[in-house]
Amino acid sequence: MIEVRNQAALLLAVAAALGAAALGCASDPEPPSACPGGLTASGACAGIPAGALCGGDFCAEGVVCAEVIEVSSDAALSSAAAAARPGACIALGPGAYGPVVLPPGVSLLGRGAGSVSVASVSLAAGDGAVLRGLTVGAGGVQVAGGARARLEAVHVLGSASDGVTLGQGASLDVAASVIEGSARYGLSAFDAVRVTVARSIITGSGGPGLWAQCAGGCDCEAPVELEVEDVILRDNKVVGVSLVGARAAMSAVEVSGNGLRGFDPSGGVSASACATLDATALRIADNSGFGLLIDGASASLGGDEGFEVSGSHPGVWIQNTTAEQTVELRGGVIERNRAIGLGMSGDARGIIIIGMHIAETFADSTTVVVDGNLSQEVVGDGVSWQERAQAAISGLVLSGNGLVSANPSVSPSRRASVLIDGGVGLDSSLADVTLQDGDEAVGIVQQRLPEGGVSPLRGAGAPPLRITPDVLFSVPVAPAIPAALGAP
């Protein structure tokens, strides 16, 4: 059955925190106990709002619609989609529907993800389409190149490929939604224009959780713009978030629990190919691979709201940055990672470390270089400083690194709190560095320093360095940049 209602242009201001009240279903925001998805670092509720979005079977309130077409059967949906004009809204009654291809600027609205499902949704190029209040199944959501659309209170569940795919030049806002159990990417944005994700969850992907990439990399003329706020990315594979030639701002985001993909570890957040990452209140935890990898990219993390990287292998690694790229870590905590807390390598430049705490790095097996050959060795260094990386470090506290092994049957590694291999980059410095809880016993070691090699300048409050031209310890190998998945 199809019923068409003319609707005057009605726009309800959607509150910053999407909840039942923002959708016209209640007068008060839901209490924290009613948050089915989970709370973010800022206390916001991430995920789909509990319950229906309104009291009736058809919900179009809060969306500007030139007309509302009420649909309650598969056949009616096909007819409505074929005839709908830009600005129309198709309101679905409770039930399960097949795949649908929406014309430009046509919206698809359900009363809630628990009562309305669609096999797949394709959004054609055009402006203003809204997908709201429903579950999308194995076909996922495809946003065509050039489209500008919004997903709101949508559950993308069990996609056989990518959960949400953006075409070239597309823009998408995702709010209060869940992308779960996708076979490949949770959300992929290759050569898109802009993506925002807010108060949402991306979880259980067989591949990366969120991948934003400009094909031009460092030569990209228009990087993908990505804004992620109050979002949980959990239990994805390969990497939680990958930024390749993209510009990203992240606030109150959790990236955690990315386990093995086969035998390969999965990382937390990767920024490469001249990407830019600005993040506050970022929490990266319990990943089988690296926590944060900055490779030939710019980044600014922390500040007043800090950041945390924990339970990963290694915690943070910075490499291959140029003189034009700056990586600043300020006011964060890197703790209880495995093998290495912080690594710097690849002739990196422009690293600034201010007011950081690196603590309780677990001694664990990792790949190292010994006499030019790769090997496995138990390592538990707070900082691994290699390959002439240039860094200015101040206000750093190192404590309890290497004291405990990740495997109780393996002895801990007491090598160095900070191991510098070879010379460092010019203008590198150490100031106001505190070694405590066992780190003072092993200290800062600079090995393999050749004649004429550079040591970091020691400012006030910097411990003495133990400097030698000899090889005392093996050198850990840097993590690799995650690779994009091949064609499905």
Short mmCIF file of C-alpha atoms in Angstrom, two decimals:
data_model
loop_
_atom_site.label_atom_id
_atom_site.label_comp_id
_atom_site.label_asym_id
_atom_site.label_seq_id
_atom_site.Cartn_x
_atom_site.Cartn_y
_atom_site.Cartn_z
CA MET A 1 0.00 0.00 0.00
CA ILE A 2 1.18 3.52 -0.83
CA GLU A 3 -0.18 6.64 0.80
CA VAL A 4 1.08 10.09 -0.22
CA ARG A 5 0.80 13.09 2.08
CA ASN A 6 1.84 16.61 1.11
CA GLN A 7 3.97 18.08 3.86
CA ALA A 8 4.93 21.68 4.39
CA ALA A 9 8.61 22.30 4.76
CA LEU A 10 9.11 21.39 8.38
CA LEU A 11 12.52 21.44 9.99
CA LEU A 12 13.03 20.56 13.61
CA ALA A 13 16.42 21.52 14.95
CA VAL A 14 18.18 18.27 15.70
CA ALA A 15 19.93 18.40 19.03
CA ALA A 16 23.67 17.90 19.21
CA ALA A 17 23.19 14.65 21.05
CA LEU A 18 20.77 12.58 19.02
CA GLY A 19 18.26 10.92 21.28
CA ALA A 20 14.55 10.30 21.44
CA ALA A 21 13.88 13.96 22.15
CA ALA A 22 15.82 15.05 19.06
CA LEU A 23 13.57 12.85 16.97
CA GLY A 24 10.37 14.19 18.49
CA CYS A 25 9.68 11.17 20.69
CA ALA A 26 10.28 12.46 24.19
CA SER A 27 10.79 15.65 26.09
CA ASP A 28 13.81 14.59 28.12
CA PRO A 29 17.11 13.00 27.06
CA GLU A 30 17.57 9.34 27.85
CA PRO A 31 19.44 8.55 31.06
CA PRO A 32 22.83 6.82 30.73
CA SER A 33 21.25 3.49 31.71
CA ALA A 34 19.15 3.68 28.55
CA CYS A 35 22.21 3.87 26.28
CA PRO A 36 22.29 0.49 24.49
CA GLY A 37 25.54 1.08 22.61
CA GLY A 38 27.98 2.55 25.11
CA LEU A 39 29.23 5.82 26.52
CA THR A 40 32.17 7.65 24.94
CA ALA A 41 34.96 9.49 26.74
CA SER A 42 32.85 12.65 26.78
CA GLY A 43 29.88 10.84 28.30
CA ALA A 44 27.86 10.88 25.08
CA CYS A 45 25.77 7.88 24.13
CA ALA A 46 27.05 6.15 21.00
CA GLY A 47 24.83 3.93 18.92
CA ILE A 48 21.20 3.67 17.94
CA PRO A 49 18.65 5.32 20.24
CA ALA A 50 16.61 2.83 22.24
CA GLY A 51 13.06 2.20 21.10
CA ALA A 52 11.00 3.63 18.27
CA LEU A 53 11.64 7.11 16.91
CA CYS A 54 7.97 8.09 17.23
CA GLY A 55 4.63 6.70 18.33
CA GLY A 56 3.13 5.82 14.95
CA ASP A 57 4.01 3.28 12.28
CA PHE A 58 5.34 5.93 9.88
CA CYS A 59 7.94 8.45 11.06
CA ALA A 60 8.89 11.47 8.95
CA GLU A 61 9.08 14.12 11.66
CA GLY A 62 12.29 16.11 11.74
CA VAL A 63 13.12 15.64 8.06
CA VAL A 64 12.30 18.22 5.37
CA CYS A 65 10.13 16.42 2.81
CA ALA A 66 8.48 17.80 -0.31
CA GLU A 67 6.04 14.92 0.11
CA VAL A 68 5.77 11.84 2.29
CA ILE A 69 4.98 8.51 0.63
CA GLU A 70 3.88 5.88 3.15
CA VAL A 71 4.79 2.33 2.13
CA SER A 72 4.00 -1.00 3.77
CA SER A 73 4.98 -3.66 1.20
CA ASP A 74 7.91 -4.61 -1.03
CA ALA A 75 5.96 -3.95 -4.21
CA ALA A 76 4.86 -0.56 -2.93
CA LEU A 77 8.45 0.33 -2.07
CA SER A 78 9.62 -0.51 -5.59
CA SER A 79 6.86 1.60 -7.12
CA ALA A 80 7.48 4.50 -4.77
CA ALA A 81 11.22 4.50 -5.39
CA ALA A 82 10.72 4.45 -9.15
CA ALA A 83 8.35 7.41 -9.10
CA ALA A 84 9.77 9.57 -6.30
CA ARG A 85 11.18 12.98 -7.14
CA PRO A 86 14.03 14.84 -5.40
CA GLY A 87 12.96 15.96 -1.94
CA ALA A 88 10.42 13.17 -1.44
CA CYS A 89 10.49 10.97 1.66
CA ILE A 90 9.47 7.32 1.57
CA ALA A 91 8.23 6.33 5.03
CA LEU A 92 8.33 2.58 5.67
CA GLY A 93 5.89 0.82 7.95
CA PRO A 94 7.13 -1.97 10.24
CA GLY A 95 8.41 -5.01 8.35
CA ALA A 96 11.19 -6.41 6.17
CA TYR A 97 11.86 -5.06 2.68
CA GLY A 98 14.10 -6.06 -0.19
CA PRO A 99 16.87 -4.01 -1.79
CA VAL A 100 16.07 -0.48 -2.87
CA VAL A 101 17.73 2.02 -5.21
CA LEU A 102 16.76 5.56 -4.30
CA PRO A 103 16.66 8.34 -6.91
CA PRO A 104 18.65 11.55 -6.29
CA GLY A 105 17.63 13.41 -3.14
CA VAL A 106 15.00 10.87 -2.02
CA SER A 107 14.96 9.87 1.66
CA LEU A 108 14.05 6.53 3.25
CA LEU A 109 12.62 6.68 6.77
CA GLY A 110 11.64 3.97 9.25
CA ARG A 111 10.24 4.10 12.78
CA GLY A 112 13.30 2.36 14.24
CA ALA A 113 16.04 -0.15 13.47
CA GLY A 114 14.26 -2.76 15.57
CA SER A 115 11.07 -2.75 13.50
CA VAL A 116 12.06 -1.88 9.91
CA SER A 117 14.70 -3.63 7.79
CA VAL A 118 15.87 -3.28 4.19
CA ALA A 119 18.16 -5.74 2.38
CA SER A 120 20.32 -2.99 0.87
CA VAL A 121 20.18 0.70 0.03
CA SER A 122 21.80 2.53 -2.87
CA LEU A 123 21.73 6.33 -2.78
CA ALA A 124 22.05 8.01 -6.17
CA ALA A 125 24.06 11.16 -6.81
CA GLY A 126 22.19 14.20 -5.55
CA ASP A 127 21.70 16.33 -2.45
CA GLY A 128 19.75 15.89 0.73
CA ALA A 129 18.90 12.19 0.99
CA VAL A 130 18.34 10.95 4.55
CA LEU A 131 18.42 7.31 5.60
CA ARG A 132 16.93 6.99 9.08
CA GLY A 133 15.40 4.58 11.57
CA LEU A 134 15.99 1.18 10.00
CA THR A 135 18.31 -1.82 9.70
CA VAL A 136 20.18 -2.45 6.44
CA GLY A 137 21.19 -6.04 5.75
CA ALA A 138 23.73 -7.96 3.68
CA GLY A 139 23.78 -5.53 0.76
CA GLY A 140 24.98 -2.63 2.91
CA VAL A 141 24.71 1.04 1.99
CA GLN A 142 26.23 2.44 -1.21
CA VAL A 143 26.53 6.21 -1.56
CA ALA A 144 27.10 7.08 -5.21
CA GLY A 145 29.82 9.42 -6.36
CA GLY A 146 28.77 13.04 -6.00
CA ALA A 147 25.96 12.28 -3.54
CA ARG A 148 25.44 14.25 -0.32
CA ALA A 149 23.53 12.21 2.24
CA ARG A 150 22.92 11.50 5.92
CA LEU A 151 22.56 8.27 7.91
CA GLU A 152 20.79 8.62 11.24
CA ALA A 153 19.73 5.92 13.72
CA VAL A 154 20.61 3.23 11.17
CA HIS A 155 21.92 -0.26 11.92
CA VAL A 156 24.02 -1.62 9.05
CA LEU A 157 24.24 -5.28 10.00
CA GLY A 158 26.12 -8.19 8.48
CA SER A 159 27.06 -6.70 5.11
CA ALA A 160 28.55 -9.29 2.77
CA SER A 161 31.05 -6.65 1.60
CA ASP A 162 31.58 -3.12 2.95
CA GLY A 163 29.04 -1.83 5.44
CA VAL A 164 28.94 1.70 4.01
CA THR A 165 30.74 2.65 0.79
CA LEU A 166 31.24 6.19 -0.52
CA GLY A 167 31.89 6.82 -4.19
CA GLN A 168 34.28 9.42 -5.57
CA GLY A 169 33.22 12.93 -4.64
CA ALA A 170 30.53 11.79 -2.19
CA SER A 171 29.80 13.37 1.20
CA LEU A 172 28.13 11.62 4.11
CA ASP A 173 27.09 12.44 7.67
CA VAL A 174 26.61 9.46 9.99
CA ALA A 175 24.93 10.03 13.36
CA ALA A 176 23.73 7.74 16.16
CA SER A 177 24.20 4.64 14.03
CA VAL A 178 25.87 1.23 14.23
CA ILE A 179 27.85 -0.46 11.45
CA GLU A 180 28.31 -4.04 12.59
CA GLY A 181 29.70 -7.30 11.24
CA SER A 182 30.72 -6.15 7.76
CA ALA A 183 32.74 -8.72 5.81
CA ARG A 184 35.23 -6.09 4.60
CA TYR A 185 35.41 -2.41 5.54
CA GLY A 186 32.98 -1.01 8.06
CA LEU A 187 33.02 2.36 6.28
CA SER A 188 35.18 3.05 3.23
CA ALA A 189 35.72 6.50 1.72
CA PHE A 190 38.11 6.42 -1.24
CA ASP A 191 38.39 9.84 -2.92
CA ALA A 192 35.28 11.08 -1.14
CA VAL A 193 34.86 14.77 -0.31
CA ARG A 194 33.76 14.75 3.31
CA VAL A 195 32.69 12.27 5.98
CA THR A 196 31.46 12.98 9.50
CA VAL A 197 30.73 10.26 12.03
CA ALA A 198 29.18 11.17 15.38
CA ARG A 199 27.80 9.21 18.34
CA SER A 200 28.14 5.96 16.40
CA ILE A 201 29.73 2.52 16.65
CA ILE A 202 31.69 0.59 14.02
CA THR A 203 32.37 -2.95 15.18
CA GLY A 204 33.08 -6.51 14.11
CA SER A 205 34.37 -5.76 10.61
CA GLY A 206 36.33 -8.47 8.83
CA GLY A 207 38.58 -5.67 7.54
CA PRO A 208 39.31 -2.08 8.62
CA GLY A 209 36.71 -0.24 10.63
CA LEU A 210 37.06 3.14 8.88
CA TRP A 211 39.29 3.85 5.90
CA ALA A 212 39.61 7.33 4.31
CA GLN A 213 41.99 7.67 1.39
CA CYS A 214 42.91 10.04 -1.40
CA ALA A 215 44.42 8.08 -4.27
CA GLY A 216 46.95 10.86 -4.87
CA GLY A 217 48.54 10.40 -1.44
CA CYS A 218 51.07 13.19 -0.91
CA ASP A 219 50.11 14.64 -4.31
CA CYS A 220 46.42 14.76 -3.43
CA GLU A 221 44.82 18.04 -4.49
CA ALA A 222 41.69 17.61 -2.36
CA PRO A 223 42.20 15.36 0.68
CA VAL A 224 39.22 13.55 2.15
CA GLU A 225 37.90 15.60 5.09
CA LEU A 226 37.00 13.39 8.04
CA GLU A 227 35.42 14.41 11.35
CA VAL A 228 34.88 11.73 14.00
CA GLU A 229 33.40 12.60 17.40
CA ASP A 230 32.00 10.46 20.21
CA VAL A 231 32.56 7.25 18.24
CA ILE A 232 33.52 3.72 19.29
CA LEU A 233 35.46 1.55 16.82
CA ARG A 234 35.90 -1.89 18.32
CA ASP A 235 36.83 -5.41 17.25
CA ASN A 236 37.72 -4.60 13.65
CA LYS A 237 40.54 -6.19 11.66
CA VAL A 238 43.70 -4.95 9.88
CA VAL A 239 43.29 -1.49 11.46
CA GLY A 240 40.61 0.44 13.31
CA VAL A 241 41.11 3.73 11.44
CA SER A 242 43.36 4.33 8.43
CA LEU A 243 44.02 7.79 7.03
CA VAL A 244 45.86 7.85 3.70
CA GLY A 245 46.30 11.35 2.33
CA ALA A 246 43.24 12.37 4.37
CA ARG A 247 42.62 15.22 6.84
CA ALA A 248 41.01 14.06 10.07
CA ALA A 249 39.80 15.59 13.31
CA MET A 250 38.93 13.13 16.08
CA SER A 251 37.47 13.86 19.51
CA ALA A 252 36.36 11.45 22.25
CA VAL A 253 36.98 8.44 20.01
CA GLU A 254 37.78 4.92 21.21
CA VAL A 255 39.64 2.47 18.96
CA SER A 256 40.03 -0.84 20.73
CA GLY A 257 40.03 -4.62 20.67
CA ASN A 258 41.26 -5.15 17.11
CA GLY A 259 42.34 -8.79 17.13
CA LEU A 260 44.25 -11.03 14.77
CA ARG A 261 43.14 -11.41 11.15
CA GLY A 262 44.29 -14.93 10.54
CA PHE A 263 47.83 -14.76 11.90
CA ASP A 264 48.28 -11.04 11.22
CA PRO A 265 47.93 -8.45 13.99
CA SER A 266 45.52 -5.54 13.64
CA GLY A 267 46.44 -1.97 14.53
CA GLY A 268 44.56 0.91 16.09
CA VAL A 269 44.99 4.17 14.14
CA SER A 270 47.28 4.71 11.14
CA ALA A 271 48.05 8.02 9.41
CA SER A 272 50.21 7.88 6.28
CA ALA A 273 50.91 9.43 2.86
CA CYS A 274 50.81 13.07 4.05
CA ALA A 275 47.63 12.62 6.06
CA THR A 276 46.86 15.05 8.88
CA LEU A 277 45.45 13.94 12.23
CA ASP A 278 44.25 16.22 15.02
CA ALA A 279 42.91 14.31 18.01
CA THR A 280 41.84 15.01 21.57
CA ALA A 281 40.50 12.61 24.19
CA LEU A 282 41.49 9.73 21.89
CA ARG A 283 41.62 6.29 23.51
CA ILE A 284 43.44 3.47 21.72
CA ALA A 285 43.49 0.21 23.64
CA ASP A 286 44.03 -3.54 23.50
CA ASN A 287 44.93 -4.05 19.86
CA SER A 288 46.90 -7.06 18.64
CA GLY A 289 49.12 -4.75 16.55
CA PHE A 290 50.32 -1.17 16.95
CA GLY A 291 48.25 1.39 18.80
CA LEU A 292 49.09 4.53 16.80
CA LEU A 293 51.28 4.63 13.67
CA ILE A 294 52.30 7.94 12.09
CA ASP A 295 54.17 7.34 8.81
CA GLY A 296 55.04 10.32 6.63
CA ALA A 297 52.12 12.29 8.06
CA SER A 298 51.38 15.18 10.42
CA ALA A 299 49.66 14.76 13.76
CA SER A 300 48.70 16.68 16.87
CA LEU A 301 47.39 14.64 19.78
CA GLY A 302 46.37 15.48 23.31
CA GLY A 303 46.41 18.94 24.78
CA ASP A 304 44.18 19.71 27.75
CA GLU A 305 42.04 16.61 27.17
CA GLY A 306 45.03 14.32 26.67
CA PHE A 307 44.97 10.92 24.99
CA GLU A 308 45.71 7.30 25.90
CA VAL A 309 47.40 4.44 24.08
CA SER A 310 47.51 1.14 25.96
CA GLY A 311 47.54 -2.62 25.50
CA SER A 312 48.97 -2.54 21.96
CA HIS A 313 52.16 -3.83 20.28
CA PRO A 314 53.90 -1.37 20.08
CA GLY A 315 52.08 1.57 21.63
CA VAL A 316 53.02 4.51 19.37
CA TRP A 317 55.43 4.57 16.42
CA ILE A 318 56.46 7.64 14.38
CA GLN A 319 58.50 7.27 11.19
CA ASN A 320 59.42 8.84 7.86
CA THR A 321 58.12 12.33 8.65
CA THR A 322 59.65 15.24 6.73
CA ALA A 323 60.78 18.68 7.84
CA GLU A 324 57.41 20.06 6.67
CA GLN A 325 55.48 17.61 8.84
CA THR A 326 55.08 18.02 12.59
CA VAL A 327 54.05 15.33 15.04
CA GLU A 328 53.19 16.69 18.48
CA LEU A 329 52.18 14.45 21.39
CA ARG A 330 51.14 16.47 24.43
CA GLY A 331 49.75 15.48 27.80
CA GLY A 332 49.06 11.86 26.94
CA VAL A 333 49.63 8.48 28.54
CA ILE A 334 51.29 5.54 26.79
CA GLU A 335 51.06 2.63 29.17
CA ARG A 336 50.92 -1.15 29.46
CA ASN A 337 51.81 -1.68 25.82
CA ARG A 338 53.91 -4.60 24.65
CA ALA A 339 57.60 -4.56 23.67
CA ILE A 340 57.85 -0.81 22.93
CA GLY A 341 56.01 2.15 24.42
CA LEU A 342 57.12 4.78 21.86
CA GLY A 343 59.19 4.19 18.73
CA MET A 344 60.78 6.78 16.41
CA SER A 345 62.62 5.85 13.21
CA GLY A 346 63.00 6.37 9.48
CA ASP A 347 64.94 9.66 9.67
CA ALA A 348 61.76 11.25 11.03
CA ARG A 349 61.68 15.01 11.59
CA GLY A 350 59.56 17.43 13.59
CA ILE A 351 58.67 15.20 16.56
CA ILE A 352 57.64 17.10 19.69
CA ILE A 353 56.92 15.24 22.95
CA ILE A 354 55.62 17.37 25.83
CA GLY A 355 54.27 16.31 29.22
CA MET A 356 53.92 12.62 28.40
CA HIS A 357 53.93 9.54 30.64
CA ILE A 358 55.27 6.24 29.27
CA ALA A 359 54.77 3.48 31.79
CA GLU A 360 54.68 -0.26 32.44
CA THR A 361 55.62 -1.46 28.97
CA PHE A 362 55.37 -5.25 29.06
CA ALA A 363 58.38 -7.25 27.95
CA ASP A 364 57.19 -9.24 24.95
CA SER A 365 58.53 -11.02 21.90
CA THR A 366 58.99 -8.74 18.90
CA THR A 367 60.91 -8.68 15.63
CA VAL A 368 64.41 -7.21 15.98
CA VAL A 369 67.53 -6.77 13.88
CA VAL A 370 70.61 -8.66 15.10
CA ASP A 371 73.79 -8.41 13.01
CA GLY A 372 71.71 -7.40 10.02
CA ASN A 373 69.33 -10.33 10.35
CA LEU A 374 65.74 -10.45 11.55
CA SER A 375 65.05 -12.37 14.71
CA GLN A 376 62.59 -12.59 17.59
CA GLU A 377 63.52 -11.31 21.02
CA VAL A 378 61.82 -10.31 24.25
CA VAL A 379 61.93 -6.51 24.54
CA GLY A 380 60.37 -4.06 27.01
CA ASP A 381 61.78 -0.60 26.21
CA GLY A 382 59.95 2.59 27.11
CA VAL A 383 61.35 4.43 24.07
CA SER A 384 63.11 3.06 20.97
CA TRP A 385 64.86 5.95 19.15
CA GLN A 386 66.40 4.90 15.84
CA GLU A 387 67.64 5.90 12.40
CA ARG A 388 68.53 9.53 13.10
CA ALA A 389 64.99 10.50 14.09
CA GLN A 390 64.82 14.10 15.31
CA ALA A 391 62.78 14.81 18.44
CA ALA A 392 62.43 17.51 21.09
CA ILE A 393 61.34 15.85 24.33
CA SER A 394 60.40 17.64 27.55
CA GLY A 395 58.37 16.83 30.62
CA LEU A 396 58.55 13.08 29.99
CA VAL A 397 58.05 10.57 32.81
CA LEU A 398 59.16 6.96 32.24
CA SER A 399 58.23 4.42 34.88
CA GLY A 400 58.13 0.66 35.35
CA ASN A 401 59.04 -0.26 31.77
CA GLY A 402 60.20 -3.81 31.07
CA LEU A 403 59.65 -4.99 34.64
CA VAL A 404 56.88 -7.46 33.84
CA SER A 405 56.65 -9.94 30.98
CA ALA A 406 53.52 -10.29 28.87
CA ASN A 407 54.10 -14.04 29.12
CA PRO A 408 54.62 -15.20 32.73
CA SER A 409 56.87 -18.02 31.53
CA VAL A 410 59.31 -15.55 29.93
CA SER A 411 61.75 -13.45 31.94
CA PRO A 412 61.28 -9.66 31.79
CA SER A 413 63.61 -7.53 29.66
CA ARG A 414 65.77 -4.99 31.48
CA ARG A 415 67.54 -3.28 28.57
CA ALA A 416 67.01 0.46 28.74
CA SER A 417 64.30 2.91 29.63
CA VAL A 418 65.26 4.79 26.45
CA LEU A 419 67.36 2.99 23.83
CA ILE A 420 68.90 5.28 21.20
CA ASP A 421 70.46 3.36 18.31
CA GLY A 422 73.08 5.39 16.44
CA GLY A 423 72.98 9.15 16.11
CA VAL A 424 69.86 11.29 16.39
CA GLY A 425 68.68 14.10 14.13
CA LEU A 426 70.16 17.57 14.56
CA ASP A 427 68.52 19.74 17.22
CA SER A 428 67.16 16.75 19.11
CA SER A 429 66.86 17.44 22.82
CA LEU A 430 65.93 16.02 26.21
CA ALA A 431 64.75 18.17 29.11
CA ASP A 432 62.87 17.58 32.36
CA VAL A 433 62.91 13.79 31.96
CA THR A 434 62.07 11.67 35.01
CA LEU A 435 63.02 7.99 35.31
CA GLN A 436 61.31 6.17 38.16
CA ASP A 437 59.97 2.84 39.42
CA GLY A 438 62.90 0.90 37.99
CA ASP A 439 63.62 2.93 34.86
CA GLU A 440 66.34 4.85 36.69
CA ALA A 441 68.26 1.57 37.14
CA VAL A 442 68.68 1.00 33.39
CA GLY A 443 68.64 4.64 32.27
CA ILE A 444 69.05 6.15 28.82
CA VAL A 445 71.43 4.26 26.53
CA GLN A 446 72.82 5.49 23.21
CA GLN A 447 74.57 2.64 21.42
CA ARG A 448 76.41 2.38 18.09
CA LEU A 449 77.23 6.09 18.13
CA PRO A 450 79.83 6.62 15.39
CA GLU A 451 82.55 9.22 15.50
CA GLY A 452 80.90 12.54 14.73
CA GLY A 453 77.46 11.14 15.52
CA VAL A 454 74.87 13.33 17.22
CA SER A 455 73.51 12.89 20.73
CA PRO A 456 70.41 14.71 21.97
CA LEU A 457 71.10 18.01 23.71
CA ARG A 458 70.57 17.65 27.46
CA GLY A 459 68.62 20.46 29.04
CA ALA A 460 67.69 21.02 32.66
CA GLY A 461 66.38 17.94 34.40
CA ALA A 462 67.65 15.44 31.83
CA PRO A 463 69.41 12.31 33.17
CA PRO A 464 72.90 11.47 31.91
CA LEU A 465 73.23 9.24 28.85
CA ARG A 466 75.27 6.08 28.71
CA ILE A 467 76.98 6.47 25.33
CA THR A 468 78.98 3.77 23.55
CA PRO A 469 80.07 2.97 19.99
CA ASP A 470 79.37 -0.70 20.70
CA VAL A 471 76.24 -2.73 20.04
CA LEU A 472 74.64 -3.58 23.36
CA PHE A 473 71.11 -4.51 22.34
CA SER A 474 69.12 -5.60 19.33
CA VAL A 475 67.00 -3.00 17.54
CA PRO A 476 63.21 -3.46 17.22
CA VAL A 477 61.69 -3.34 13.73
CA ALA A 478 59.09 -0.69 12.96
CA PRO A 479 55.51 -1.77 12.20
CA ALA A 480 54.30 -1.79 8.60
CA ILE A 481 51.64 0.54 7.21
CA PRO A 482 48.32 -1.28 6.74
CA ALA A 483 47.52 -2.06 3.13
CA ALA A 484 44.12 -1.42 1.56
CA LEU A 485 42.07 -4.52 0.83
CA GLY A 486 41.95 -5.84 -2.70
CA ALA A 487 38.80 -5.72 -4.81
CA PRO A 488 36.01 -7.94 -3.44
#
